[in-house]
mmCIF file of C-alpha atoms in Angstrom:
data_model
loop_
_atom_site.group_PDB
_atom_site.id
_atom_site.type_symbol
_atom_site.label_atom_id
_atom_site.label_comp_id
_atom_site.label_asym_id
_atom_site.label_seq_id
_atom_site.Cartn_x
_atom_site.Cartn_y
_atom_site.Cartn_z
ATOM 1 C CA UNK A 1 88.291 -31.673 -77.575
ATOM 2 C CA UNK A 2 90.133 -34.484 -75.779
ATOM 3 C CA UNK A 3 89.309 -35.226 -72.403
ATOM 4 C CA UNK A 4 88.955 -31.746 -70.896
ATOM 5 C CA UNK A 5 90.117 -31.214 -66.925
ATOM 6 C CA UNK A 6 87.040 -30.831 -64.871
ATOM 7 C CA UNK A 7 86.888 -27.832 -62.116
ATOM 8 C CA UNK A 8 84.283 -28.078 -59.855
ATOM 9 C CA UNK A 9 83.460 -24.326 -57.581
ATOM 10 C CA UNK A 10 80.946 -24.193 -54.814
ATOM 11 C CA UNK A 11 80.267 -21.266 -53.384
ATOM 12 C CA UNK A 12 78.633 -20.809 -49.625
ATOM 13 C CA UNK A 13 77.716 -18.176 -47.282
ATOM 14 C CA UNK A 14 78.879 -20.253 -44.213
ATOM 15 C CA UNK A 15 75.062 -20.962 -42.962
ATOM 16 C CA UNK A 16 75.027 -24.533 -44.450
ATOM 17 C CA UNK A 17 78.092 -26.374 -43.015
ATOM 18 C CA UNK A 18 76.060 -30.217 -42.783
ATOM 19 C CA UNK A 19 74.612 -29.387 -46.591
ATOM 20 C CA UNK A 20 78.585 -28.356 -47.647
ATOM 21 C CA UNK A 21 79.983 -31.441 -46.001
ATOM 22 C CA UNK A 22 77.199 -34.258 -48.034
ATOM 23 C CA UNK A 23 77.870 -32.216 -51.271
ATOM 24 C CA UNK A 24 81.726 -32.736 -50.890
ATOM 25 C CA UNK A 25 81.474 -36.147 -49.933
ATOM 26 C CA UNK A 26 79.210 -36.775 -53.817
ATOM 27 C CA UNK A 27 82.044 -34.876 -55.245
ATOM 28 C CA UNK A 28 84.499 -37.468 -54.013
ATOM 29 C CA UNK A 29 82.669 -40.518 -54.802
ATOM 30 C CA UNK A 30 82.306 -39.527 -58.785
ATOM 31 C CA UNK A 31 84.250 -41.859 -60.648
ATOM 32 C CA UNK A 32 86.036 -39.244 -62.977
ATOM 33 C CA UNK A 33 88.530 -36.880 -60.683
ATOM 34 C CA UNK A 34 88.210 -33.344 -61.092
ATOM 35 C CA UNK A 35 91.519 -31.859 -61.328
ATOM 36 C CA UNK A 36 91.059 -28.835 -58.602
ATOM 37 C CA UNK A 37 87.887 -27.510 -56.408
ATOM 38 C CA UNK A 38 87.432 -24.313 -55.659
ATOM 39 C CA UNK A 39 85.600 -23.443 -52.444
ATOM 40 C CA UNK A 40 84.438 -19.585 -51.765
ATOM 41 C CA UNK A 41 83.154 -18.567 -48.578
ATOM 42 C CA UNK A 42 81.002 -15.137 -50.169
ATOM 43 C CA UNK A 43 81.367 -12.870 -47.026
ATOM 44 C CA UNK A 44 82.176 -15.802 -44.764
ATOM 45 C CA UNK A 45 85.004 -17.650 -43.249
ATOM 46 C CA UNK A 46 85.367 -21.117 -44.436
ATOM 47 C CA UNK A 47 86.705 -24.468 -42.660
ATOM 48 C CA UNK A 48 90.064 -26.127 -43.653
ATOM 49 C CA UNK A 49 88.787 -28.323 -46.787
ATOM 50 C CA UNK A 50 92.002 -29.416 -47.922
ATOM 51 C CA UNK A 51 92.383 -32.579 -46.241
ATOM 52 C CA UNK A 52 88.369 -33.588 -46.709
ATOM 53 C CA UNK A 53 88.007 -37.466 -47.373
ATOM 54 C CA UNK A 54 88.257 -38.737 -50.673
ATOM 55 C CA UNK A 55 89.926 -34.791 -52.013
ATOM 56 C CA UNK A 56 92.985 -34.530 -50.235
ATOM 57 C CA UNK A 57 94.772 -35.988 -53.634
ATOM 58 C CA UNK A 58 93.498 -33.961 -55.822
ATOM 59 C CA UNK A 59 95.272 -33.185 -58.757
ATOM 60 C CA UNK A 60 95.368 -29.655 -58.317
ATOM 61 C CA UNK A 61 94.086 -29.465 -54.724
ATOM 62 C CA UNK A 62 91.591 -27.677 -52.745
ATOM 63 C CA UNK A 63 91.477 -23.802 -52.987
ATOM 64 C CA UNK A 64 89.682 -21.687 -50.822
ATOM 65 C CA UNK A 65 88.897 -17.902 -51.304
ATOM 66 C CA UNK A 66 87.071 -16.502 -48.637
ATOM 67 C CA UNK A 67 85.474 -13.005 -49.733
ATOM 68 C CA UNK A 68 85.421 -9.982 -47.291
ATOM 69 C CA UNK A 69 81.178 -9.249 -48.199
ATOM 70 C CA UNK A 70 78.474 -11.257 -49.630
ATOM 71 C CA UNK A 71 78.738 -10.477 -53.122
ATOM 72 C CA UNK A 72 75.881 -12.070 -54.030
ATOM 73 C CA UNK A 73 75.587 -15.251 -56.056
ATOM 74 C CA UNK A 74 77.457 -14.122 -59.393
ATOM 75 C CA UNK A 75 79.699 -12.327 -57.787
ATOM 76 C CA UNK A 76 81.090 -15.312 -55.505
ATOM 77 C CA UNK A 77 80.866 -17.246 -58.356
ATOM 78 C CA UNK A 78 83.231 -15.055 -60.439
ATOM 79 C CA UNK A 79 86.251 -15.091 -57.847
ATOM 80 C CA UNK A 80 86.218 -18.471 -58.369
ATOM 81 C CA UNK A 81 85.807 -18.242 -62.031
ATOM 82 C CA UNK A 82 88.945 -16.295 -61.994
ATOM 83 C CA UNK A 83 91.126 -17.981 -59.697
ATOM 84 C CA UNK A 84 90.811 -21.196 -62.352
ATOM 85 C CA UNK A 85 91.067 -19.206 -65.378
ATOM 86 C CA UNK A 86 94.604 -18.065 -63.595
ATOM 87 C CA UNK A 87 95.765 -20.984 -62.716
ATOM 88 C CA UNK A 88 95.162 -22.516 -66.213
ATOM 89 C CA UNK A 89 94.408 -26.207 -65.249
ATOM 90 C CA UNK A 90 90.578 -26.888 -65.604
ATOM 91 C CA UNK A 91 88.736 -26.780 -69.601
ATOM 92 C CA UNK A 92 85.371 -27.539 -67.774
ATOM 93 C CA UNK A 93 84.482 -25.768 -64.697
ATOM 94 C CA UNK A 94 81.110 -27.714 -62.806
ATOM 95 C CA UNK A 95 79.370 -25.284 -60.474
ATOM 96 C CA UNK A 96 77.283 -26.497 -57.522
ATOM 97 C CA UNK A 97 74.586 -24.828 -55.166
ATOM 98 C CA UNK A 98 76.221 -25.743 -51.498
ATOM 99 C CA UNK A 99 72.996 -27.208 -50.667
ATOM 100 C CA UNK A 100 72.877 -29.744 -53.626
ATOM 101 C CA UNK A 101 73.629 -33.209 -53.780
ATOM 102 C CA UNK A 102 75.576 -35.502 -56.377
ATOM 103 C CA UNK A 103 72.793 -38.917 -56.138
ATOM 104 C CA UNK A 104 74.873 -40.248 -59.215
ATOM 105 C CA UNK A 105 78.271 -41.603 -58.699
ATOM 106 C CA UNK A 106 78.922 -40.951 -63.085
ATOM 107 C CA UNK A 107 78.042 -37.150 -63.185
ATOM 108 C CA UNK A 108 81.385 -35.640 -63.851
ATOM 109 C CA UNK A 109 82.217 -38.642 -66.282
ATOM 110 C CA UNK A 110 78.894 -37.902 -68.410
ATOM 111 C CA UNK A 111 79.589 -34.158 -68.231
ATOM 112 C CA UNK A 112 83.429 -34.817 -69.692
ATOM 113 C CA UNK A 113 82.146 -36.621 -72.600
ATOM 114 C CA UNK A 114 79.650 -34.028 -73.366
ATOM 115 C CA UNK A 115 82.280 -31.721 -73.537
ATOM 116 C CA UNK A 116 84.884 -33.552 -75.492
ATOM 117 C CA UNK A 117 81.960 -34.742 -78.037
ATOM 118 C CA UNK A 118 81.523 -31.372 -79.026
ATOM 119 C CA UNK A 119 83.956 -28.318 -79.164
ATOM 120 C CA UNK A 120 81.299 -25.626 -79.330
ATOM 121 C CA UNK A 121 79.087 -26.809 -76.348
ATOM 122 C CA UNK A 122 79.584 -23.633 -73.927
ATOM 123 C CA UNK A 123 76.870 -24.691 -71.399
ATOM 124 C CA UNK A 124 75.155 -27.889 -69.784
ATOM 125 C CA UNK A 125 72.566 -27.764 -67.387
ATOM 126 C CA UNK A 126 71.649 -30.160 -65.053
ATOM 127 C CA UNK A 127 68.421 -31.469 -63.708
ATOM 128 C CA UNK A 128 67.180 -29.859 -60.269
ATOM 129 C CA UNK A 129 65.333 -32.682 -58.232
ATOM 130 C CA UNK A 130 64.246 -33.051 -54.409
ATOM 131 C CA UNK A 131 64.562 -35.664 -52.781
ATOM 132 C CA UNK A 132 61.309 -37.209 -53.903
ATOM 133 C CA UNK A 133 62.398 -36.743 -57.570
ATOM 134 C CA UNK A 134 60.199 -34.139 -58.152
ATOM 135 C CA UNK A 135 61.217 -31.271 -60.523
ATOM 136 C CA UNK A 136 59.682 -28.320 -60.356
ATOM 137 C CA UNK A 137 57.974 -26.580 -63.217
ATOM 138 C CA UNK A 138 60.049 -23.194 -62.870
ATOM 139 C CA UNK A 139 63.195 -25.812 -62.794
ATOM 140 C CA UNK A 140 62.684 -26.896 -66.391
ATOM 141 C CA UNK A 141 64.550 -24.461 -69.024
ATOM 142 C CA UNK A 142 61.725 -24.440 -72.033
ATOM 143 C CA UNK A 143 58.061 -23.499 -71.890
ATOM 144 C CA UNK A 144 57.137 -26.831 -72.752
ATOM 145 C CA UNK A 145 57.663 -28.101 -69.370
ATOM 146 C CA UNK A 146 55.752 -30.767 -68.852
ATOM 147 C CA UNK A 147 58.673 -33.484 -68.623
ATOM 148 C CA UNK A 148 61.506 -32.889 -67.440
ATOM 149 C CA UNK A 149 63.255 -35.663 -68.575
ATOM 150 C CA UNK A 150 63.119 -34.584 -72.164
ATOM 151 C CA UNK A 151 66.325 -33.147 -73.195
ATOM 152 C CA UNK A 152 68.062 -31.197 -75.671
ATOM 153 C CA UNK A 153 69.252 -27.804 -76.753
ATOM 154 C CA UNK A 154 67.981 -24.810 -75.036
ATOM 155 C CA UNK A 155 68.251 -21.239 -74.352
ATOM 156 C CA UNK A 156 68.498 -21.374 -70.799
ATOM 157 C CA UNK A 157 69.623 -23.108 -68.276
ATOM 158 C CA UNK A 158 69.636 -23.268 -64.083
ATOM 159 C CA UNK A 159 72.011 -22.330 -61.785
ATOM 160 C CA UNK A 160 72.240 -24.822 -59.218
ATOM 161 C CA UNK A 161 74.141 -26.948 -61.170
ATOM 162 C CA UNK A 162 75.700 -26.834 -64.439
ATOM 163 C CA UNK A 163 79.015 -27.170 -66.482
ATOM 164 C CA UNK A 164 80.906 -23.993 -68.250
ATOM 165 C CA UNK A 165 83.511 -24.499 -71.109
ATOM 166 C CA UNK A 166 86.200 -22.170 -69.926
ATOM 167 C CA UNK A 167 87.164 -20.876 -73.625
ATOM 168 C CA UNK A 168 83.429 -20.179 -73.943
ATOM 169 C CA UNK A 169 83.890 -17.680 -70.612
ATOM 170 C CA UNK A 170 86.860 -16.357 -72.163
ATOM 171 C CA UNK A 171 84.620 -14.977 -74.878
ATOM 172 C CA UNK A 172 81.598 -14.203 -73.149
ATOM 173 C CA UNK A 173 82.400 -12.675 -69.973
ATOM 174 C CA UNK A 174 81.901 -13.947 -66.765
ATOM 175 C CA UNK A 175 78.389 -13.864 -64.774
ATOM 176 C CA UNK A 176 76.984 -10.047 -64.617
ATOM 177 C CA UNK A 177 78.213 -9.821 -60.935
ATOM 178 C CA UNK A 178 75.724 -6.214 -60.616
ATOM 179 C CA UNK A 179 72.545 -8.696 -60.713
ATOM 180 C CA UNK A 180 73.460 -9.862 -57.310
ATOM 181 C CA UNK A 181 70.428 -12.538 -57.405
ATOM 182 C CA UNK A 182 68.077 -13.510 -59.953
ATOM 183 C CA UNK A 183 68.407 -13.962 -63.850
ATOM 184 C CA UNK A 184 71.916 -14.065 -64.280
ATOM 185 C CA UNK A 185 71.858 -17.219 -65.743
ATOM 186 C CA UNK A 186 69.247 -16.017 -69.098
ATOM 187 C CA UNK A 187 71.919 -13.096 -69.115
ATOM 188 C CA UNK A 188 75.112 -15.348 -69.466
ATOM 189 C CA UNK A 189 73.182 -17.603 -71.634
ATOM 190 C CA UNK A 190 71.868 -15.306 -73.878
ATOM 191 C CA UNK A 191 75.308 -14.249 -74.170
ATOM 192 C CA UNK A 192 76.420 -17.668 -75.423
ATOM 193 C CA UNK A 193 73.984 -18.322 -77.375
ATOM 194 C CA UNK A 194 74.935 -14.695 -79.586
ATOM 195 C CA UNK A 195 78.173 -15.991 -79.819
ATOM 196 C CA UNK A 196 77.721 -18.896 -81.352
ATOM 197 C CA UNK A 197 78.066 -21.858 -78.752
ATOM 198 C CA UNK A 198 75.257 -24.030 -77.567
ATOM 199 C CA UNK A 199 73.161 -24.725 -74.590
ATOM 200 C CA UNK A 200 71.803 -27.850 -73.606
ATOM 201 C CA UNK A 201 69.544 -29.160 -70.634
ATOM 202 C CA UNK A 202 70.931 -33.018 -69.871
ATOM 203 C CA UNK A 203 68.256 -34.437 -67.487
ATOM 204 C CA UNK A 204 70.751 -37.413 -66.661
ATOM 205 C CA UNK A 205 72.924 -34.803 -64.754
ATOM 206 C CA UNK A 206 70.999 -34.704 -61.710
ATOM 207 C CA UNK A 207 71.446 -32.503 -58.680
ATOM 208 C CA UNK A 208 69.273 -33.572 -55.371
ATOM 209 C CA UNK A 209 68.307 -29.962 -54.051
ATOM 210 C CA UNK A 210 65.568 -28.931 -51.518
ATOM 211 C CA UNK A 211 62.392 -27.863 -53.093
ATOM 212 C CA UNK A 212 62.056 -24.217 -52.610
ATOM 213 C CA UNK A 213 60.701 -20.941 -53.394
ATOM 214 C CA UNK A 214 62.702 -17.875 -54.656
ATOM 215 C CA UNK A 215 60.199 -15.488 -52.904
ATOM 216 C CA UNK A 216 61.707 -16.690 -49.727
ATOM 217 C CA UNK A 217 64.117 -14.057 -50.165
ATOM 218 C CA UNK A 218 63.172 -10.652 -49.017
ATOM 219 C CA UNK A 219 64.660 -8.761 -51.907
ATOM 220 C CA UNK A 220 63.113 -11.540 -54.760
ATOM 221 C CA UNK A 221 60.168 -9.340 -56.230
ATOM 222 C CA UNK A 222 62.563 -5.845 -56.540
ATOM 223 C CA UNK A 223 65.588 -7.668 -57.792
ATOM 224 C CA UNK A 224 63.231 -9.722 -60.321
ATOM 225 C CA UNK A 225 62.025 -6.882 -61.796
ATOM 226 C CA UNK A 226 65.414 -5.009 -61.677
ATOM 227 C CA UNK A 227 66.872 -7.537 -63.591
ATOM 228 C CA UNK A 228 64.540 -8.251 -65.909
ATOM 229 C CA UNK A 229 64.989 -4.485 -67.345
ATOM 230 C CA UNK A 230 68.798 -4.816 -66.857
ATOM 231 C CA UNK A 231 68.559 -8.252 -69.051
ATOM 232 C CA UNK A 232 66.531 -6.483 -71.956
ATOM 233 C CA UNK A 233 68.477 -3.272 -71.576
ATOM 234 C CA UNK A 234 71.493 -5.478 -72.202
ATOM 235 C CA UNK A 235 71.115 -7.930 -74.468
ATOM 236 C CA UNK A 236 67.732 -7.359 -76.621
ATOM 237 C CA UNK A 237 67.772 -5.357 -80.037
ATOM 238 C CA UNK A 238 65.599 -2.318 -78.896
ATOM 239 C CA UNK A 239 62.436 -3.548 -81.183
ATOM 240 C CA UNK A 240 62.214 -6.247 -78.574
ATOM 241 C CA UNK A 241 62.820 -4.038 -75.520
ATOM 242 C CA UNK A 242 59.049 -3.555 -74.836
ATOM 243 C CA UNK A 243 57.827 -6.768 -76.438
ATOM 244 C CA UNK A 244 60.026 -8.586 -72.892
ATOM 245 C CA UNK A 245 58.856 -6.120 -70.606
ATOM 246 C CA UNK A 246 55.442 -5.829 -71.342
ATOM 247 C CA UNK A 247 54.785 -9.614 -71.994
ATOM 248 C CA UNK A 248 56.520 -10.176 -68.437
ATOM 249 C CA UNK A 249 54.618 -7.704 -66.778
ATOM 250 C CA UNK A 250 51.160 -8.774 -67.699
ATOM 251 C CA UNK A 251 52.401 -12.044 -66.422
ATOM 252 C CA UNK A 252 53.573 -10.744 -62.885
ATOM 253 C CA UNK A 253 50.188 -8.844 -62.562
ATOM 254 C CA UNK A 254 48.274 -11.927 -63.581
ATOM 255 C CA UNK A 255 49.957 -14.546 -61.104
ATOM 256 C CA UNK A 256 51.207 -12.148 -58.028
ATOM 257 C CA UNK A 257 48.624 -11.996 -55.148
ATOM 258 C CA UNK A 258 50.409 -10.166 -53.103
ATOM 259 C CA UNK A 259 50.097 -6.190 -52.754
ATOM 260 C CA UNK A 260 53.412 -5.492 -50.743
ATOM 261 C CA UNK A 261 55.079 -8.169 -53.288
ATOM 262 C CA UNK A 262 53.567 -5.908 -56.545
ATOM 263 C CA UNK A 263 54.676 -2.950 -54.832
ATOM 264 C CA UNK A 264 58.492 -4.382 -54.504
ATOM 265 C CA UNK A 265 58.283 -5.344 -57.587
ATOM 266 C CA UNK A 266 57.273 -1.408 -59.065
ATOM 267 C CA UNK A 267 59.842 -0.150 -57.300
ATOM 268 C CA UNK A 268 62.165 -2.585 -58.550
ATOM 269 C CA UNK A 269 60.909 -2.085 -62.236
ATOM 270 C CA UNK A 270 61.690 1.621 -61.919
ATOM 271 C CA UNK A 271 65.225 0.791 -60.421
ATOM 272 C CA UNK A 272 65.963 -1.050 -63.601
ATOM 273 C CA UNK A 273 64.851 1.528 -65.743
ATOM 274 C CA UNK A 274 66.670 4.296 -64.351
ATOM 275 C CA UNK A 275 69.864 2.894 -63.350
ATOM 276 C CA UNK A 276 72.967 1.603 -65.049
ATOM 277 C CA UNK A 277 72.656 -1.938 -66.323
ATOM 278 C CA UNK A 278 76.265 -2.904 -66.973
ATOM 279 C CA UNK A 279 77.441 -2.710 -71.230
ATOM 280 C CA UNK A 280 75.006 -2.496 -73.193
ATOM 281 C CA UNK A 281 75.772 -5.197 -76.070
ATOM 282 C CA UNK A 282 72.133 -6.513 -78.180
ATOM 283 C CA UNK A 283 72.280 -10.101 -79.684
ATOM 284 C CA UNK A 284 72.367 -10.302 -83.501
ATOM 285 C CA UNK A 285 68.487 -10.891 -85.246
ATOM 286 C CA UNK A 286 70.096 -13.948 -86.398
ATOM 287 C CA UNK A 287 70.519 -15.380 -82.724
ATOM 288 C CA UNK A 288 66.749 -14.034 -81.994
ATOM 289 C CA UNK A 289 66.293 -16.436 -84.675
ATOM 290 C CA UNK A 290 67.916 -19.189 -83.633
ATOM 291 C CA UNK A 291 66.244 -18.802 -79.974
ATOM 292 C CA UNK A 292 63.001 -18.872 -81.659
ATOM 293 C CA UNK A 293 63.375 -21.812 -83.701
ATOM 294 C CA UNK A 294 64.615 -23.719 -80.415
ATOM 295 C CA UNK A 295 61.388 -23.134 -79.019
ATOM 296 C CA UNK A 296 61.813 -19.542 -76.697
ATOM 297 C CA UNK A 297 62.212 -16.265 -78.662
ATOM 298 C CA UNK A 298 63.288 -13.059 -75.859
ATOM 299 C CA UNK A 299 60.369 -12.054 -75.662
ATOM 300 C CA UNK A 300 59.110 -14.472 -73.272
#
């Protein structure tokens, strides 16, 4: 690929409007352009953007979609998905958590050559650091996770920030909008991965976001395990179907201490098995393959 057009989308729920402004701001000091930003306000009503310092020029401008309902993290992310695929300008789309920060004035420029080194790269994922520099364990896409600074292909990848080849969408599918929060990102991978393009984890991509914990949200242990039995249902060749569940829920009963958190998570088990999961479309023994040899085989 020549130099592909960077996108960048950002999507926000209206609650962070200091955090929105400092991302924007990194955005306009990178020292490669993108060609358009997409802002969605998921269930909220966003500011005038187009005139922000440093992005009124863009190439292709500032659009804002502002969404009727929260439709949860994949599903804001997909308007925007769509609005670039329509308007056609943008070969690598860059999406950002609206409380993340840019620290790196060469991000976009690093992310562009990745992408024009290599015509079947479908996914990069950044590096999620505070602002101490500290990564956190979950935050690192392999088992092996003692450093994060080691790099490489992957199977997985994280969601606060991370670059999309737009012909790879085009094959894939979009996010699965129905997961609403939690483990969209092994779904769309996975998905990837089974169709041939590659995955890689580039710790030189940074993103400065707040250290956190995903049980801070009141529907984390149901939609968790929801997921989780969506993902298999999904993706996994039916062998494997209760080789990820099981191995996943011995490890949920061995690290969860907490007895209204288990019984969220039951609940949300049961949801997954008994309710529709989206298409059901299981990744070739060959890719199971190729996830294993790259150090995580679905099953864990």
């Amino acid at each position: 690929m020549s130099a592909p057009r960077i996108g960048v989308s950002i999507v926000t729920m209206g609650d962070r409007p200091q955090a929105v402004e400092a991302l924007l701001a990194s955005v306009a000091m990178q020292d490669v352009r993108p060609t358009r930003l997409v802002i969605i306000g998921n269930g909220a009503a966003l500011p005038d953007f187009t005139a922000f310092p440093g992005l009124e020029n863009l190439d292709g401008g500032v659009t804002t979609i502002e969404l009727p309902e929260n439709l949860g993290c994949p599903g804001g992310r997909n308007e925007g998905l769509r609005r670039l695929a329509e308007i056609g300008d943008v070969d690598v789309v860059i999406e950002l958590d609206d409380d993340g920060l840019l620290v790196d004035k060469d991000v976009f420029r690093r992310v562009r050559d990745h992408f024009a080194a290599d015509d079947r790269l479908g996914i990069v994922g950044f590096r999620i650091a505070d602002e101490h520099g500290e990564t956190q364990r979950r935050h690192v896409p392999r088992l092996r996770a003692g450093d994060p600074m080691r790099g490489g292909p992957v199977t997985a990848f994280l969601g606060g920030g991370h670059a999309f080849s737009m012909k790879m969408l085009e094959q894939t599918g979009l996010w699965p909008a129905e997961f609403f929060f939690t483990h969209e990102e092994t779904d769309l991978a996975w998905r990837a991965l089974n169709a041939g393009w590659k995955v890689i984890y580039e710790p030189e991509l940074l993103l400065q976001h707040p250290k956190t914990s995903p049980a801070r949200h009141a529907v984390y242990y149901r939609m968790t395990a929801r997921n989780r039995v969506w993902l298999a249902r999904r993706n996994l060749p039916l062998p494997l179907v209760p080789a990820y569940l099981g191995t996943w829920t011995l490890l949920t009963l061995a690290r969860t201490r907490d007895p209204k958190g288990l019984r969220a998570w039951a609940g949300g088990f049961a949801e997954g098995v008994r309710t529709p999961c989206g298409e059901r479309r299981p990744m070739r023994w060959s890719t199971v393959w190729r996830m294993t040899r790259l150090g995580r085989p679905p099953v864990i």
